[in-house]
């Protein structure tokens, strides 16, 4: 993982699990020469006040993201499909436990 | 997670420009991979990196007092605070980098003196009471400035500010408490506290930047939803907050013109010395040279740590590759003890090197 081009160590994205039972959430990023040091630095940088019970680091360039420019087209398939939500069905109003 | 090339602004708004304008008009957030005008990117890179530099340089006046803190408790608190400033610098550098400028470039801009940082850190911390005045007034002004930045239109900047603001409130309170202890101590201690407040009051008020009439970039910054309130609005808000806080300390603020204005519903305050402000920004403050020299030394003195970390990472990677190669060869596989593989050690003996 270590590559020191222009004095830049690889960039790692940091994810912190704030407590058991919750998901890891993106906290920020940092530079480190390898994964072990990235985890250690992430602990010092992002969990100085008991913010976490677990930390993940992921090489930033290993993340594949959806294209922000195609936002509309990519995500609109769920639009207009309100029948996927319970609130779409109204006949049962007033009937208990339904 | 970084840059996205942008086309130059054109006469007719493109779809991407319209999308950007739409995000701003909805008071939504711009994220790293969104299209943004080059001027927005440039202005934010400057602001966020200067903010990061300020946090890094800002460690110096207080780090200077760690070894002389009056008790173990105060020492632990001060170390935690200085460590936070380093952390804040790193949050902000990581936000700035999402705009496309690498960390090495940002760092070089600071070390070469090309980039600016907050002028407040070019004042010396002469006594222990300055730790109180810095925490109360300097961090207090910073919070006042930063709380609205939590809603800045650029997502990574706003998120970094949320994290920072949570941590800053401890900074301000511990500073106020240092002054409270001193102002309720001996006459000499109270005098020391008053002297520190006298020296930091003016410079702290100047942290909000020049008066609105002399702040040409503010308007654009507000149109981009980066800045939410003008320099003078924030300064007024800060003055209104610290007057009762000073009274609670039993200390005075060094401003003969400071008085409640019933009509405005705010405290009036006197003229600040903007000539001094400009001169400190341009490099003639009491500590500009010292701060930059110290920063360069610290960076140079840390070179061996960076090199060692680099060498260690390379060795670990090499050894892991060797263990893997040994494990995948059929003869060696039999001989490998699972625990040595797990530990990533002992590969040299196993492959007979």
Short mmCIF file of C-alpha atoms in Angstrom, two decimals:
data_model
loop_
_atom_site.label_atom_id
_atom_site.label_comp_id
_atom_site.label_asym_id
_atom_site.label_seq_id
_atom_site.Cartn_x
_atom_site.Cartn_y
_atom_site.Cartn_z
CA UNK A 1 0.00 0.00 0.00
CA UNK A 2 2.89 2.29 0.66
CA UNK A 3 3.64 4.76 -2.09
CA UNK A 4 5.33 8.02 -1.43
CA UNK A 5 4.70 10.14 -4.49
CA UNK A 6 5.24 13.83 -3.83
CA UNK A 7 5.36 13.00 -0.14
CA UNK A 8 1.76 11.74 -0.22
CA UNK A 9 0.86 8.58 1.59
CA UNK A 10 -2.25 6.78 0.41
CA UNK A 11 -5.56 8.27 1.51
CA UNK A 12 -7.79 6.12 3.74
CA UNK A 13 -11.46 6.65 4.41
CA UNK A 14 -12.34 6.13 8.06
CA UNK A 15 -15.57 4.53 9.29
CA UNK A 16 -16.46 4.47 12.98
CA UNK A 17 -19.01 2.30 14.79
CA UNK A 18 -20.23 4.48 17.64
CA UNK A 19 -21.64 1.62 19.69
CA UNK A 20 -22.53 -2.03 19.40
CA UNK A 21 -25.60 -2.62 17.32
CA UNK A 22 -25.04 0.36 15.03
CA UNK A 23 -23.42 0.50 11.60
CA UNK A 24 -20.01 1.93 10.87
CA UNK A 25 -20.43 5.51 9.64
CA UNK A 26 -18.01 7.55 7.56
CA UNK A 27 -16.08 9.93 9.82
CA UNK A 28 -13.46 11.43 7.49
CA UNK A 29 -10.15 10.48 5.97
CA UNK A 30 -6.45 10.46 6.69
CA UNK A 31 -3.10 9.61 5.14
CA UNK A 32 -1.03 6.68 6.36
CA UNK A 33 1.65 4.46 4.83
CA UNK A 34 -0.25 1.22 5.48
CA UNK A 35 -3.49 -0.19 6.86
CA UNK A 36 -2.14 -0.93 10.33
CA UNK A 37 -0.95 2.61 10.84
CA UNK A 38 -4.11 3.98 9.26
CA UNK A 39 -6.22 2.17 11.88
CA UNK A 40 -4.01 3.40 14.69
CA UNK A 41 -4.09 6.99 13.43
CA UNK A 42 -7.84 6.78 12.89
CA UNK A 43 -8.28 5.81 16.52
CA UNK A 44 -6.23 8.83 17.66
CA UNK A 45 -7.86 11.21 15.22
CA UNK A 46 -11.53 10.22 15.25
CA UNK A 47 -12.15 8.59 18.64
CA UNK A 48 -10.57 10.85 21.26
CA UNK A 49 -13.84 11.02 23.22
CA UNK A 50 -15.21 7.50 23.19
CA UNK A 51 -16.83 8.05 19.82
CA UNK A 52 -16.24 4.50 18.74
CA UNK A 53 -16.09 0.83 19.59
CA UNK A 54 -14.71 -0.17 16.21
CA UNK A 55 -12.91 1.52 13.33
CA UNK A 56 -12.62 0.55 9.66
CA UNK A 57 -10.17 2.06 7.22
CA UNK A 58 -10.61 1.61 3.47
CA UNK A 59 -8.17 2.77 0.76
CA UNK A 60 -9.95 5.78 -0.77
CA UNK A 61 -9.18 4.62 -4.31
CA UNK A 62 -10.82 1.26 -3.62
CA UNK A 63 -14.21 2.92 -3.35
CA UNK A 64 -16.39 2.84 -6.42
CA UNK A 65 -19.12 5.44 -6.32
CA UNK A 66 -22.19 6.08 -8.40
CA UNK A 67 -21.79 8.90 -10.89
CA UNK A 68 -23.13 12.12 -9.34
CA UNK A 69 -23.96 13.52 -12.80
CA UNK A 70 -26.42 10.74 -13.54
CA UNK A 71 -28.13 11.32 -10.20
CA UNK A 72 -31.65 11.68 -11.56
CA UNK A 73 -31.64 8.69 -13.86
CA UNK A 74 -29.76 6.41 -11.54
CA UNK A 75 -31.98 6.79 -8.51
CA UNK A 76 -35.39 7.64 -9.92
CA UNK A 77 -36.59 4.08 -10.36
CA UNK A 78 -38.04 4.10 -6.85
CA UNK A 79 -39.98 7.28 -7.66
CA UNK A 80 -43.60 6.82 -8.62
CA UNK A 81 -43.66 3.48 -6.86
CA UNK A 82 -45.41 4.57 -3.73
CA UNK A 83 -47.07 1.14 -3.64
CA UNK A 84 -43.79 -0.05 -2.11
CA UNK A 85 -44.72 1.85 1.05
CA UNK A 86 -47.33 0.76 3.60
CA UNK A 87 -48.91 4.23 3.57
CA UNK A 88 -50.08 3.58 -0.04
CA UNK A 89 -52.77 1.20 1.27
CA UNK A 90 -55.56 3.20 2.92
CA UNK A 91 -58.64 0.95 2.95
CA UNK A 92 -57.58 -0.61 6.23
CA UNK A 93 -57.73 2.71 8.08
CA UNK A 94 -59.31 2.26 11.50
CA UNK A 95 -58.74 -1.49 11.47
CA UNK A 96 -56.45 -2.38 14.34
CA UNK A 97 -53.04 -4.05 14.11
CA UNK A 98 -52.89 -3.66 10.34
CA UNK B 1 -12.67 10.80 -3.43
CA UNK B 2 -11.16 13.90 -4.93
CA UNK B 3 -11.24 16.10 -7.95
CA UNK B 4 -13.58 16.36 -10.83
CA UNK B 5 -12.41 18.41 -13.76
CA UNK B 6 -14.53 21.41 -14.46
CA UNK B 7 -15.23 23.37 -17.56
CA UNK B 8 -14.78 27.11 -17.52
CA UNK B 9 -17.81 29.24 -16.88
CA UNK B 10 -19.71 29.84 -20.05
CA UNK B 11 -22.17 32.46 -21.09
CA UNK B 12 -25.14 30.12 -21.08
CA UNK B 13 -25.60 28.13 -17.89
CA UNK B 14 -24.94 24.46 -18.51
CA UNK B 15 -26.98 21.70 -16.93
CA UNK B 16 -24.26 21.23 -14.31
CA UNK B 17 -24.22 24.94 -13.48
CA UNK B 18 -27.96 24.90 -13.12
CA UNK B 19 -27.72 21.90 -10.85
CA UNK B 20 -25.15 23.71 -8.69
CA UNK B 21 -27.32 26.84 -8.49
CA UNK B 22 -30.29 24.66 -7.66
CA UNK B 23 -28.41 23.04 -4.75
CA UNK B 24 -27.58 26.49 -3.37
CA UNK B 25 -31.10 27.82 -3.79
CA UNK B 26 -32.46 24.79 -1.91
CA UNK B 27 -29.85 25.40 0.80
CA UNK B 28 -28.67 21.88 0.07
CA UNK B 29 -25.06 20.64 0.16
CA UNK B 30 -22.45 20.40 -2.55
CA UNK B 31 -20.45 17.18 -2.33
CA UNK B 32 -16.91 16.44 -3.59
CA UNK B 33 -17.90 14.73 -6.84
CA UNK B 34 -20.50 17.33 -7.82
CA UNK B 35 -19.68 19.86 -10.47
CA UNK B 36 -18.80 23.25 -8.97
CA UNK B 37 -17.56 26.53 -10.43
CA UNK B 38 -13.79 26.86 -10.44
CA UNK B 39 -14.02 30.04 -8.34
CA UNK B 40 -16.07 28.21 -5.68
CA UNK B 41 -13.53 25.40 -5.54
CA UNK B 42 -10.62 27.81 -5.35
CA UNK B 43 -12.15 30.04 -2.72
CA UNK B 44 -13.12 27.08 -0.53
CA UNK B 45 -9.72 25.45 -0.89
CA UNK B 46 -8.16 28.69 0.32
CA UNK B 47 -10.57 29.12 3.21
CA UNK B 48 -10.51 25.53 4.44
CA UNK B 49 -6.75 25.16 4.14
CA UNK B 50 -6.12 28.49 5.89
CA UNK B 51 -8.43 27.28 8.61
CA UNK B 52 -6.40 24.05 8.85
CA UNK B 53 -3.12 25.99 8.96
CA UNK B 54 -4.54 28.15 11.77
CA UNK B 55 -5.28 25.06 13.85
CA UNK B 56 -1.77 23.73 13.30
CA UNK B 57 0.00 27.02 14.07
CA UNK B 58 -2.48 27.55 16.90
CA UNK B 59 -0.92 24.67 18.80
CA UNK B 60 2.21 26.70 19.45
CA UNK B 61 1.17 29.41 21.96
CA UNK B 62 -0.38 26.77 24.22
CA UNK B 63 2.12 23.95 23.70
CA UNK B 64 4.61 26.49 24.99
CA UNK B 65 2.95 26.24 28.43
CA UNK B 66 2.50 22.47 28.76
CA UNK B 67 5.71 21.97 30.71
CA UNK B 68 4.88 24.89 32.98
CA UNK B 69 1.23 24.14 33.71
CA UNK B 70 0.59 24.74 37.43
CA UNK B 71 -0.77 21.28 38.20
CA UNK B 72 -0.95 17.81 36.74
CA UNK B 73 -4.65 18.33 36.04
CA UNK B 74 -4.02 21.57 34.14
CA UNK B 75 -1.23 19.86 32.23
CA UNK B 76 -3.44 16.95 31.18
CA UNK B 77 -6.18 19.40 30.10
CA UNK B 78 -3.74 21.52 28.11
CA UNK B 79 -2.27 18.49 26.37
CA UNK B 80 -5.75 17.30 25.43
CA UNK B 81 -6.56 20.73 24.06
CA UNK B 82 -3.39 20.99 21.98
CA UNK B 83 -4.00 17.46 20.69
CA UNK B 84 -7.50 18.56 19.68
CA UNK B 85 -6.06 21.48 17.70
CA UNK B 86 -3.87 19.02 15.79
CA UNK B 87 -6.95 16.89 15.19
CA UNK B 88 -8.93 19.89 13.97
CA UNK B 89 -6.15 20.72 11.54
CA UNK B 90 -6.30 17.17 10.19
CA UNK B 91 -10.11 17.13 9.84
CA UNK B 92 -9.85 20.33 7.84
CA UNK B 93 -6.95 19.21 5.66
CA UNK B 94 -8.94 16.10 4.82
CA UNK B 95 -11.94 18.29 3.89
CA UNK B 96 -9.71 20.60 1.81
CA UNK B 97 -8.23 17.64 -0.04
CA UNK B 98 -11.64 16.55 -1.28
CA UNK B 99 -11.54 19.73 -3.39
CA UNK B 100 -8.62 18.28 -5.31
CA UNK B 101 -5.44 19.78 -3.84
CA UNK B 102 -3.11 17.13 -2.35
CA UNK B 103 -1.98 17.34 1.27
CA UNK B 104 1.66 17.77 0.27
CA UNK B 105 0.78 20.93 -1.67
CA UNK B 106 -1.26 22.37 1.21
CA UNK B 107 1.56 21.63 3.61
CA UNK B 108 4.10 23.24 1.31
CA UNK B 109 1.95 26.37 1.08
CA UNK B 110 2.09 26.71 4.86
CA UNK B 111 5.82 25.98 5.20
CA UNK B 112 6.80 28.33 2.38
CA UNK B 113 4.82 31.17 3.93
CA UNK B 114 2.60 31.41 0.85
CA UNK B 115 -0.55 30.54 2.78
CA UNK B 116 -1.97 32.65 5.58
CA UNK B 117 -3.26 31.58 8.96
CA UNK B 118 -5.26 33.41 11.61
CA UNK B 119 -3.34 36.47 12.79
CA UNK B 120 -4.29 35.85 16.44
CA UNK B 121 -1.60 33.18 16.72
CA UNK B 122 1.11 35.73 16.04
CA UNK B 123 0.64 37.12 19.54
CA UNK B 124 2.77 35.68 22.35
CA UNK B 125 1.38 33.76 25.35
CA UNK B 126 3.29 35.56 28.11
CA UNK B 127 1.79 34.15 31.30
CA UNK B 128 -0.25 31.20 32.51
CA UNK B 129 -3.30 33.48 32.51
CA UNK B 130 -2.93 33.70 28.74
CA UNK B 131 -4.00 30.04 28.60
CA UNK B 132 -7.24 31.24 30.17
CA UNK B 133 -7.65 34.25 27.88
CA UNK B 134 -6.88 32.20 24.78
CA UNK B 135 -9.40 29.52 25.73
CA UNK B 136 -12.13 31.96 26.68
CA UNK B 137 -11.68 34.72 24.09
CA UNK B 138 -9.80 33.16 21.18
CA UNK B 139 -11.63 29.83 21.19
CA UNK B 140 -14.82 31.68 22.07
CA UNK B 141 -14.50 33.89 18.99
CA UNK B 142 -13.60 30.85 16.93
CA UNK B 143 -16.77 29.05 18.07
CA UNK B 144 -18.88 32.09 17.25
CA UNK B 145 -17.39 32.10 13.78
CA UNK B 146 -17.56 28.35 13.30
CA UNK B 147 -21.05 27.44 14.46
CA UNK B 148 -22.64 28.98 11.33
CA UNK B 149 -19.97 27.23 9.21
CA UNK B 150 -21.48 23.90 10.26
CA UNK B 151 -24.14 24.79 7.66
CA UNK B 152 -21.64 25.74 4.96
CA UNK B 153 -22.78 24.62 1.52
CA UNK B 154 -19.74 22.40 1.00
CA UNK B 155 -20.57 19.10 2.74
CA UNK B 156 -17.11 17.97 3.91
CA UNK B 157 -16.35 21.42 5.37
CA UNK B 158 -19.65 21.57 7.25
CA UNK B 159 -19.17 18.06 8.64
CA UNK B 160 -15.63 18.86 9.80
CA UNK B 161 -16.99 21.98 11.51
CA UNK B 162 -19.66 20.00 13.37
CA UNK B 163 -16.98 17.74 14.80
CA UNK B 164 -14.75 20.70 15.66
CA UNK B 165 -17.47 22.76 17.33
CA UNK B 166 -18.35 19.88 19.64
CA UNK B 167 -14.77 19.79 20.83
CA UNK B 168 -14.23 23.55 21.03
CA UNK B 169 -16.80 24.06 23.77
CA UNK B 170 -14.52 22.26 26.22
CA UNK B 171 -11.69 24.57 25.12
CA UNK B 172 -13.65 27.70 25.88
CA UNK B 173 -14.94 26.50 29.24
CA UNK B 174 -11.56 25.36 30.49
CA UNK B 175 -10.13 28.77 29.55
CA UNK B 176 -12.89 30.61 31.37
CA UNK B 177 -12.29 28.42 34.41
CA UNK B 178 -8.55 29.19 34.46
CA UNK B 179 -9.42 32.90 34.53
CA UNK B 180 -12.08 32.32 37.19
CA UNK B 181 -9.61 30.57 39.49
CA UNK B 182 -7.06 33.35 38.99
CA UNK B 183 -9.54 36.18 39.45
CA UNK B 184 -10.64 34.57 42.72
CA UNK B 185 -7.07 34.01 43.89
CA UNK B 186 -4.53 36.48 45.21
CA UNK B 187 -4.43 40.09 44.08
CA UNK B 188 -1.41 39.29 41.90
CA UNK B 189 -3.22 36.38 40.27
CA UNK B 190 -6.26 38.51 39.56
CA UNK B 191 -3.99 41.15 38.06
CA UNK B 192 -2.39 38.50 35.86
CA UNK B 193 -5.82 37.42 34.62
CA UNK B 194 -6.85 41.02 33.93
CA UNK B 195 -3.61 41.68 32.05
CA UNK B 196 -4.17 38.62 29.82
CA UNK B 197 -7.73 39.72 29.03
CA UNK B 198 -6.50 43.23 28.27
CA UNK B 199 -4.05 41.91 25.71
CA UNK B 200 -6.34 39.40 24.00
CA UNK B 201 -9.60 41.35 23.86
CA UNK B 202 -8.80 43.46 20.78
CA UNK B 203 -7.08 40.74 18.75
CA UNK B 204 -9.93 38.31 19.58
CA UNK B 205 -12.50 40.79 18.21
CA UNK B 206 -10.39 41.13 15.08
CA UNK B 207 -10.60 37.39 14.46
CA UNK B 208 -13.93 38.04 12.73
CA UNK B 209 -12.08 39.90 10.00
CA UNK B 210 -12.21 43.51 8.78
CA UNK B 211 -15.39 45.61 9.07
CA UNK B 212 -18.02 44.67 6.49
CA UNK B 213 -17.27 47.72 4.34
CA UNK B 214 -13.66 46.51 3.93
CA UNK B 215 -14.40 42.84 3.37
CA UNK B 216 -14.86 42.49 -0.39
CA UNK B 217 -14.97 38.67 -0.49
CA UNK B 218 -17.74 38.32 2.09
CA UNK B 219 -20.57 39.00 -0.34
CA UNK B 220 -19.58 36.23 -2.74
CA UNK B 221 -19.00 33.87 0.16
CA UNK B 222 -22.52 34.58 1.43
CA UNK B 223 -24.03 34.05 -2.00
CA UNK B 224 -22.39 30.64 -2.05
CA UNK B 225 -23.88 29.80 1.38
CA UNK B 226 -20.44 29.36 2.85
CA UNK B 227 -20.59 32.39 5.09
CA UNK B 228 -23.96 32.93 6.79
CA UNK B 229 -23.40 36.15 8.74
CA UNK B 230 -21.23 39.18 8.08
CA UNK B 231 -18.02 39.88 10.02
CA UNK B 232 -19.62 42.71 11.95
CA UNK B 233 -22.73 40.68 12.79
CA UNK B 234 -20.63 37.89 14.25
CA UNK B 235 -18.39 40.34 16.09
CA UNK B 236 -21.45 41.99 17.66
CA UNK B 237 -22.82 38.61 18.68
CA UNK B 238 -19.50 37.78 20.35
CA UNK B 239 -19.29 41.10 22.22
CA UNK B 240 -22.83 40.63 23.50
CA UNK B 241 -21.87 37.20 24.82
CA UNK B 242 -18.61 38.06 26.53
CA UNK B 243 -19.72 41.16 28.45
CA UNK B 244 -21.77 39.17 31.01
CA UNK B 245 -19.11 36.44 31.00
CA UNK B 246 -16.47 39.01 31.98
CA UNK B 247 -18.75 40.27 34.74
CA UNK B 248 -19.11 36.72 36.05
CA UNK B 249 -15.31 36.51 36.11
CA UNK B 250 -15.05 39.77 38.03
CA UNK B 251 -12.79 41.15 35.29
CA UNK B 252 -13.21 44.14 33.00
CA UNK B 253 -12.89 44.41 29.23
CA UNK B 254 -10.37 47.05 28.08
CA UNK B 255 -12.75 49.18 26.06
CA UNK B 256 -13.93 52.57 27.43
CA UNK B 257 -16.63 52.74 24.74
CA UNK B 258 -18.19 49.45 25.70
CA UNK B 259 -21.74 50.08 26.91
CA UNK B 260 -25.24 48.75 26.50
CA UNK B 261 -27.23 50.47 23.78
CA UNK B 262 -30.88 50.23 24.71
CA UNK B 263 -32.03 51.33 21.29
CA UNK B 264 -30.05 48.74 19.36
CA UNK B 265 -30.42 46.03 21.99
CA UNK B 266 -26.68 45.41 21.73
CA UNK B 267 -23.45 46.52 23.35
CA UNK B 268 -21.62 49.32 21.59
CA UNK B 269 -17.88 48.83 21.41
CA UNK B 270 -14.94 51.02 20.45
CA UNK B 271 -12.84 51.19 17.31
CA UNK B 272 -10.36 48.39 16.84
CA UNK B 273 -6.81 49.00 15.67
CA UNK B 274 -7.06 47.82 12.06
CA UNK B 275 -3.64 49.17 11.16
CA UNK B 276 -2.14 46.78 13.67
CA UNK B 277 -4.31 43.97 12.29
CA UNK B 278 -3.08 44.56 8.74
CA UNK B 279 0.50 44.79 9.88
CA UNK B 280 0.25 41.46 11.77
CA UNK B 281 -1.36 39.81 8.73
CA UNK B 282 1.44 41.10 6.53
CA UNK B 283 4.01 39.44 8.77
CA UNK B 284 5.05 42.11 11.26
CA UNK B 285 3.28 40.75 14.34
CA UNK B 286 5.25 39.97 17.47
CA UNK B 287 5.58 36.24 16.71
CA UNK B 288 5.13 35.72 12.95
CA UNK B 289 8.78 34.83 12.36
CA UNK B 290 9.00 32.62 15.43
CA UNK B 291 5.81 30.69 14.55
CA UNK B 292 6.95 29.93 11.01
CA UNK B 293 10.45 28.97 12.14
CA UNK B 294 9.04 26.62 14.75
CA UNK B 295 6.64 25.06 12.23
CA UNK B 296 9.44 24.39 9.74
CA UNK B 297 11.66 22.93 12.47
CA UNK B 298 8.86 20.67 13.68
CA UNK B 299 8.27 19.44 10.13
CA UNK B 300 11.98 18.83 9.56
CA UNK B 301 12.39 17.14 12.95
CA UNK B 302 9.52 14.82 12.13
CA UNK B 303 11.14 13.64 8.89
CA UNK B 304 12.71 10.56 10.49
CA UNK B 305 9.34 9.50 11.89
CA UNK B 306 7.75 9.72 8.45
CA UNK B 307 10.68 7.85 6.90
CA UNK B 308 10.56 5.14 9.56
CA UNK B 309 6.81 4.69 9.09
CA UNK B 310 7.35 4.44 5.36
CA UNK B 311 10.17 1.89 5.74
CA UNK B 312 8.11 -0.13 8.21
CA UNK B 313 5.13 -0.22 5.88
CA UNK B 314 7.33 -1.38 3.00
CA UNK B 315 8.91 -4.12 5.10
CA UNK B 316 5.54 -5.33 6.32
CA UNK B 317 4.25 -5.46 2.76
CA UNK B 318 7.35 -7.30 1.57
CA UNK B 319 7.19 -9.86 4.36
CA UNK B 320 3.49 -10.41 3.87
CA UNK B 321 4.14 -11.05 0.17
CA UNK B 322 6.90 -13.53 1.05
CA UNK B 323 4.68 -15.40 3.48
CA UNK B 324 1.96 -15.56 0.87
CA UNK B 325 4.38 -16.84 -1.77
CA UNK B 326 5.69 -19.45 0.66
CA UNK B 327 2.18 -20.49 1.64
CA UNK B 328 1.13 -20.98 -1.97
CA UNK B 329 4.09 -23.21 -2.85
CA UNK B 330 3.11 -26.85 -2.09
CA UNK B 331 6.33 -27.92 -0.32
CA UNK B 332 6.45 -24.90 1.94
CA UNK B 333 2.80 -25.06 2.79
CA UNK B 334 3.36 -28.19 4.87
CA UNK B 335 6.11 -26.56 6.89
CA UNK B 336 4.33 -23.37 7.69
CA UNK B 337 3.08 -22.96 11.19
CA UNK B 338 -0.22 -21.20 11.02
CA UNK B 339 0.55 -18.82 13.83
CA UNK B 340 3.69 -17.49 12.15
CA UNK B 341 1.71 -16.78 9.03
CA UNK B 342 -0.93 -14.99 11.02
CA UNK B 343 1.69 -12.88 12.70
CA UNK B 344 3.32 -12.15 9.36
CA UNK B 345 6.71 -13.11 10.75
CA UNK B 346 9.26 -15.86 10.39
CA UNK B 347 8.88 -16.04 6.65
CA UNK B 348 12.62 -15.73 6.03
CA UNK B 349 13.42 -19.03 7.80
CA UNK B 350 10.54 -20.84 6.18
CA UNK B 351 11.52 -20.08 2.66
CA UNK B 352 15.19 -20.66 3.45
CA UNK B 353 16.31 -17.14 2.66
#
